[in-house]
Amino acid sequence: SYELTQPPSVSVSPGQTARITCSGDALPQKYAVWYQQKSGQAPVLLIYEDTKRPSGIPERFSGSSSGTMATLTISGAQVEDEADYYCYSIDSSGDYYVFGTGTKVTVL
Amino acid sequence: QVQLVQSGAEVKKPGASVKVSCKASGYTFTGYYMHWVRQAPGQGLEWMGWINPHSGDINYAQKFQGRVTMTRDTSISTAYMELSRLRSDDTAVYYCARDAAPSYYGQVVYFDNWGQGTLVTVSS
């Protein structure tokens, strides 16, 4: 099997920068994707192909990847950014489609 | 715009089966793979499998093989996920999610649009 590891929680003050990491052995070869899930709602695509932002996603959300770690950065966090964040990727063989363990972001 | 509308909540007894539907609109249904993802209460997201609505080809996560069946009805642009021999730990919200890449690419990439979710509760 394949695993993507995230920190369980991240806290940030409004206006400050939050960084969420995602660690996986296949990330040097495979793209990372990031989803935001607010309480009681379906996930929303935030970042795809490591760094690309779909239309409608605020510019304060950005992604990067280096080696076995991908990072989601929220620059100037807003109260409405409180949510769970999941990374997603595929293992090197293409057999396993995996979500990260999830990170709860608290803005206070 | 792309819309995926799922069927309503279900309550099932252990050992029963459940079939969840996902009606697509706003795009060519047969042009994109459809995935199913579930989320147990308070837990993370878990990929279950995909179906190619054009060909009917399927790929199930090993964990669900033998219990899950994914089908589609192209005449009404609807995908279905049936899970059998339900257990209490199958209690979860089940989502359909469209793949971002056109199916003629021949590979799945990630999920760009999600249904609203269907809560399935398994309880005696």
GROMACS .gro file of C-alpha atoms in nm:
model
  232
    1SER     CA    1   0.000   0.000   0.000
    2TYR     CA    2   0.097   0.365  -0.011
    3GLU     CA    3   0.064   0.638   0.250
    4LEU     CA    4   0.065   1.015   0.250
    5THR     CA    5   0.138   1.169   0.589
    6GLN     CA    6   0.014   1.508   0.705
    7PRO     CA    7   0.028   1.682   1.044
    8PRO     CA    8  -0.301   1.637   1.231
    9SER     CA    9  -0.346   2.006   1.301
   10VAL     CA   10  -0.210   2.350   1.223
   11SER     CA   11  -0.304   2.673   1.398
   12VAL     CA   12  -0.257   3.018   1.250
   13SER     CA   13  -0.354   3.373   1.342
   14PRO     CA   14  -0.564   3.571   1.096
   15GLY     CA   15  -0.343   3.733   0.835
   16GLN     CA   16  -0.050   3.503   0.903
   17THR     CA   17   0.088   3.220   0.690
   18ALA     CA   18   0.001   2.856   0.740
   19ARG     CA   19   0.194   2.571   0.582
   20ILE     CA   20   0.064   2.216   0.559
   21THR     CA   21   0.299   1.939   0.456
   22CYS     CA   22   0.231   1.608   0.284
   23SER     CA   23   0.497   1.340   0.280
   24GLY     CA   24   0.503   1.045   0.040
   25ASP     CA   25   0.768   0.830  -0.122
   26ALA     CA   26   0.628   0.867  -0.474
   27LEU     CA   27   0.590   1.244  -0.468
   28PRO     CA   28   0.916   1.300  -0.659
   29GLN     CA   29   0.748   1.119  -0.953
   30LYS     CA   30   0.379   1.193  -0.898
   31TYR     CA   31   0.185   1.517  -0.864
   32ALA     CA   32   0.025   1.624  -0.538
   33VAL     CA   33  -0.330   1.759  -0.530
   34TRP     CA   34  -0.490   1.949  -0.242
   35TYR     CA   35  -0.853   1.960  -0.127
   36GLN     CA   36  -1.028   2.178   0.126
   37GLN     CA   37  -1.323   2.034   0.316
   38LYS     CA   38  -1.535   2.253   0.539
   39SER     CA   39  -1.755   2.096   0.803
   40GLY     CA   40  -2.048   1.909   0.654
   41GLN     CA   41  -1.949   1.985   0.296
   42ALA     CA   42  -1.794   1.798   0.006
   43PRO     CA   43  -1.424   1.851  -0.065
   44VAL     CA   44  -1.324   2.133  -0.300
   45LEU     CA   45  -1.024   2.121  -0.534
   46LEU     CA   46  -0.764   2.378  -0.422
   47ILE     CA   47  -0.440   2.288  -0.599
   48TYR     CA   48  -0.362   2.038  -0.875
   49GLU     CA   49  -0.038   1.921  -1.036
   50ASP     CA   50   0.160   2.042  -0.733
   51THR     CA   51   0.123   2.415  -0.798
   52LYS     CA   52  -0.176   2.497  -1.020
   53ARG     CA   53  -0.482   2.675  -0.886
   54PRO     CA   54  -0.825   2.624  -1.043
   55SER     CA   55  -1.021   2.932  -1.139
   56GLY     CA   56  -1.209   3.078  -0.846
   57ILE     CA   57  -0.958   2.969  -0.583
   58PRO     CA   58  -0.809   3.270  -0.400
   59GLU     CA   59  -0.447   3.354  -0.471
   60ARG     CA   60  -0.358   3.314  -0.101
   61PHE     CA   61  -0.360   2.939  -0.161
   62SER     CA   62  -0.044   2.806  -0.323
   63GLY     CA   63   0.129   2.472  -0.361
   64SER     CA   64   0.486   2.354  -0.396
   65SER     CA   65   0.669   2.026  -0.401
   66SER     CA   66   1.026   1.918  -0.339
   67GLY     CA   67   1.148   1.562  -0.314
   68THR     CA   68   0.914   1.350  -0.105
   69MET     CA   69   0.723   1.645   0.039
   70ALA     CA   70   0.446   1.864  -0.099
   71THR     CA   71   0.337   2.179   0.078
   72LEU     CA   72   0.017   2.380   0.077
   73THR     CA   73   0.064   2.742   0.186
   74ILE     CA   74  -0.211   2.976   0.295
   75SER     CA   75  -0.071   3.329   0.285
   76GLY     CA   76  -0.274   3.571   0.491
   77ALA     CA   77  -0.511   3.316   0.638
   78GLN     CA   78  -0.873   3.417   0.678
   79VAL     CA   79  -1.124   3.293   0.934
   80GLU     CA   80  -1.315   3.127   0.650
   81ASP     CA   81  -1.010   2.912   0.577
   82GLU     CA   82  -1.082   2.702   0.885
   83ALA     CA   83  -1.130   2.355   0.740
   84ASP     CA   84  -0.976   2.015   0.693
   85TYR     CA   85  -0.716   1.991   0.419
   86TYR     CA   86  -0.624   1.672   0.236
   87CYS     CA   87  -0.345   1.600  -0.005
   88TYR     CA   88  -0.397   1.334  -0.271
   89SER     CA   89  -0.169   1.146  -0.504
   90ILE     CA   90  -0.109   0.816  -0.679
   91ASP     CA   91   0.169   0.573  -0.598
   92SER     CA   92   0.453   0.512  -0.843
   93SER     CA   93   0.297   0.195  -0.986
   94GLY     CA   94  -0.035   0.369  -1.048
   95ASP     CA   95  -0.218   0.109  -0.843
   96TYR     CA   96  -0.304   0.309  -0.533
   97TYR     CA   97  -0.508   0.630  -0.526
   98VAL     CA   98  -0.446   0.776  -0.185
   99PHE     CA   99  -0.553   1.068   0.028
  100GLY     CA  100  -0.334   1.205   0.300
  101THR     CA  101  -0.430   1.168   0.663
  102GLY     CA  102  -0.577   1.518   0.671
  103THR     CA  103  -0.488   1.839   0.855
  104LYS     CA  104  -0.731   2.048   1.056
  105VAL     CA  105  -0.651   2.417   1.018
  106THR     CA  106  -0.766   2.649   1.294
  107VAL     CA  107  -0.755   3.025   1.240
  108LEU     CA  108  -0.767   3.219   1.567
  109GLN     CA  109  -2.157   2.418  -1.504
  110VAL     CA  110  -2.071   2.066  -1.390
  111GLN     CA  111  -2.318   1.925  -1.138
  112LEU     CA  112  -2.325   1.588  -0.966
  113VAL     CA  113  -2.643   1.522  -0.772
  114GLN     CA  114  -2.656   1.216  -0.550
  115SER     CA  115  -2.944   1.018  -0.408
  116GLY     CA  116  -3.065   1.064  -0.053
  117ALA     CA  117  -2.957   0.920   0.278
  118GLU     CA  118  -3.005   0.550   0.345
  119VAL     CA  119  -3.035   0.337   0.657
  120LYS     CA  120  -2.952  -0.029   0.615
  121LYS     CA  121  -2.918  -0.333   0.835
  122PRO     CA  122  -2.593  -0.531   0.854
  123GLY     CA  123  -2.569  -0.778   0.571
  124ALA     CA  124  -2.788  -0.575   0.337
  125SER     CA  125  -2.684  -0.388   0.022
  126VAL     CA  126  -2.708  -0.022  -0.071
  127LYS     CA  127  -2.709   0.143  -0.413
  128VAL     CA  128  -2.619   0.511  -0.442
  129SER     CA  129  -2.681   0.710  -0.758
  130CYS     CA  130  -2.500   1.013  -0.900
  131LYS     CA  131  -2.667   1.210  -1.179
  132ALA     CA  132  -2.432   1.421  -1.387
  133SER     CA  133  -2.512   1.735  -1.582
  134GLY     CA  134  -2.329   2.022  -1.746
  135TYR     CA  135  -2.083   1.807  -1.940
  136THR     CA  136  -2.063   1.496  -2.157
  137PHE     CA  137  -2.116   1.215  -1.907
  138THR     CA  138  -1.929   0.954  -2.113
  139GLY     CA  139  -1.629   1.181  -2.153
  140TYR     CA  140  -1.488   1.157  -1.800
  141TYR     CA  141  -1.419   0.881  -1.551
  142MET     CA  142  -1.630   0.881  -1.237
  143HIS     CA  143  -1.483   0.794  -0.899
  144TRP     CA  144  -1.641   0.698  -0.569
  145VAL     CA  145  -1.488   0.813  -0.241
  146ARG     CA  146  -1.615   0.758   0.110
  147GLN     CA  147  -1.565   0.923   0.447
  148ALA     CA  148  -1.653   0.757   0.777
  149PRO     CA  149  -1.769   0.986   1.058
  150GLY     CA  150  -1.479   1.197   1.182
  151GLN     CA  151  -1.237   1.018   0.950
  152GLY     CA  152  -1.049   1.093   0.631
  153LEU     CA  153  -1.126   1.033   0.266
  154GLU     CA  154  -1.096   0.688   0.112
  155TRP     CA  155  -1.095   0.612  -0.261
  156MET     CA  156  -1.319   0.317  -0.354
  157GLY     CA  157  -1.287   0.289  -0.730
  158TRP     CA  158  -1.371   0.435  -1.069
  159ILE     CA  159  -1.582   0.360  -1.372
  160ASN     CA  160  -1.530   0.472  -1.728
  161PRO     CA  161  -1.884   0.571  -1.829
  162HIS     CA  162  -1.801   0.532  -2.198
  163SER     CA  163  -1.673   0.173  -2.190
  164GLY     CA  164  -1.802   0.052  -1.856
  165ASP     CA  165  -1.448  -0.042  -1.751
  166ILE     CA  166  -1.400  -0.043  -1.377
  167ASN     CA  167  -1.115  -0.038  -1.126
  168TYR     CA  168  -1.190  -0.111  -0.763
  169ALA     CA  169  -0.969  -0.056  -0.461
  170GLN     CA  170  -0.851  -0.391  -0.336
  171LYS     CA  171  -1.025  -0.336  -0.003
  172PHE     CA  172  -1.368  -0.332  -0.169
  173GLN     CA  173  -1.324  -0.596  -0.437
  174GLY     CA  174  -1.598  -0.856  -0.413
  175ARG     CA  175  -1.836  -0.618  -0.232
  176VAL     CA  176  -1.860  -0.314  -0.458
  177THR     CA  177  -2.016  -0.283  -0.801
  178MET     CA  178  -1.999   0.034  -1.007
  179THR     CA  179  -2.230   0.073  -1.304
  180ARG     CA  180  -2.371   0.349  -1.519
  181ASP     CA  181  -2.673   0.431  -1.732
  182THR     CA  182  -2.557   0.656  -2.013
  183SER     CA  183  -2.915   0.728  -2.126
  184ILE     CA  184  -2.974   0.926  -1.807
  185SER     CA  185  -2.613   1.031  -1.734
  186THR     CA  186  -2.612   0.851  -1.402
  187ALA     CA  187  -2.347   0.650  -1.223
  188TYR     CA  188  -2.421   0.399  -0.950
  189MET     CA  189  -2.225   0.246  -0.665
  190GLU     CA  190  -2.360  -0.063  -0.494
  191LEU     CA  191  -2.199  -0.197  -0.178
  192SER     CA  192  -2.308  -0.536  -0.049
  193ARG     CA  193  -2.274  -0.730   0.276
  194LEU     CA  194  -2.281  -0.407   0.470
  195ARG     CA  195  -2.115  -0.383   0.811
  196SER     CA  196  -2.135  -0.117   1.077
  197ASP     CA  197  -1.798   0.020   0.971
  198ASP     CA  198  -1.941   0.095   0.626
  199THR     CA  199  -2.134   0.380   0.787
  200ALA     CA  200  -2.003   0.678   0.596
  201VAL     CA  201  -2.076   0.958   0.355
  202TYR     CA  202  -2.029   0.832   0.000
  203TYR     CA  203  -1.925   1.079  -0.269
  204CYS     CA  204  -1.911   1.054  -0.644
  205ALA     CA  205  -1.636   1.267  -0.797
  206ARG     CA  206  -1.555   1.336  -1.160
  207ASP     CA  207  -1.203   1.284  -1.288
  208ALA     CA  208  -1.041   1.597  -1.426
  209ALA     CA  209  -0.898   1.437  -1.739
  210PRO     CA  210  -1.107   1.343  -2.043
  211SER     CA  211  -1.143   0.966  -2.062
  212TYR     CA  212  -0.968   0.949  -2.399
  213TYR     CA  213  -0.647   1.033  -2.210
  214GLY     CA  214  -0.669   0.677  -2.083
  215GLN     CA  215  -0.558   0.763  -1.731
  216VAL     CA  216  -0.708   0.907  -1.420
  217VAL     CA  217  -0.556   1.212  -1.259
  218TYR     CA  218  -0.758   1.370  -0.975
  219PHE     CA  219  -1.111   1.476  -0.888
  220ASP     CA  220  -1.231   1.818  -0.998
  221ASN     CA  221  -1.601   1.808  -0.916
  222TRP     CA  222  -1.780   1.630  -0.633
  223GLY     CA  223  -2.134   1.531  -0.555
  224GLN     CA  224  -2.294   1.652  -0.235
  225GLY     CA  225  -2.249   1.316  -0.064
  226THR     CA  226  -2.488   1.045   0.050
  227LEU     CA  227  -2.494   0.933   0.412
  228VAL     CA  228  -2.528   0.558   0.448
  229THR     CA  229  -2.594   0.437   0.801
  230VAL     CA  230  -2.557   0.069   0.880
  231SER     CA  231  -2.728  -0.023   1.203
  232SER     CA  232  -2.930  -0.310   1.343
   0.00000   0.00000   0.00000
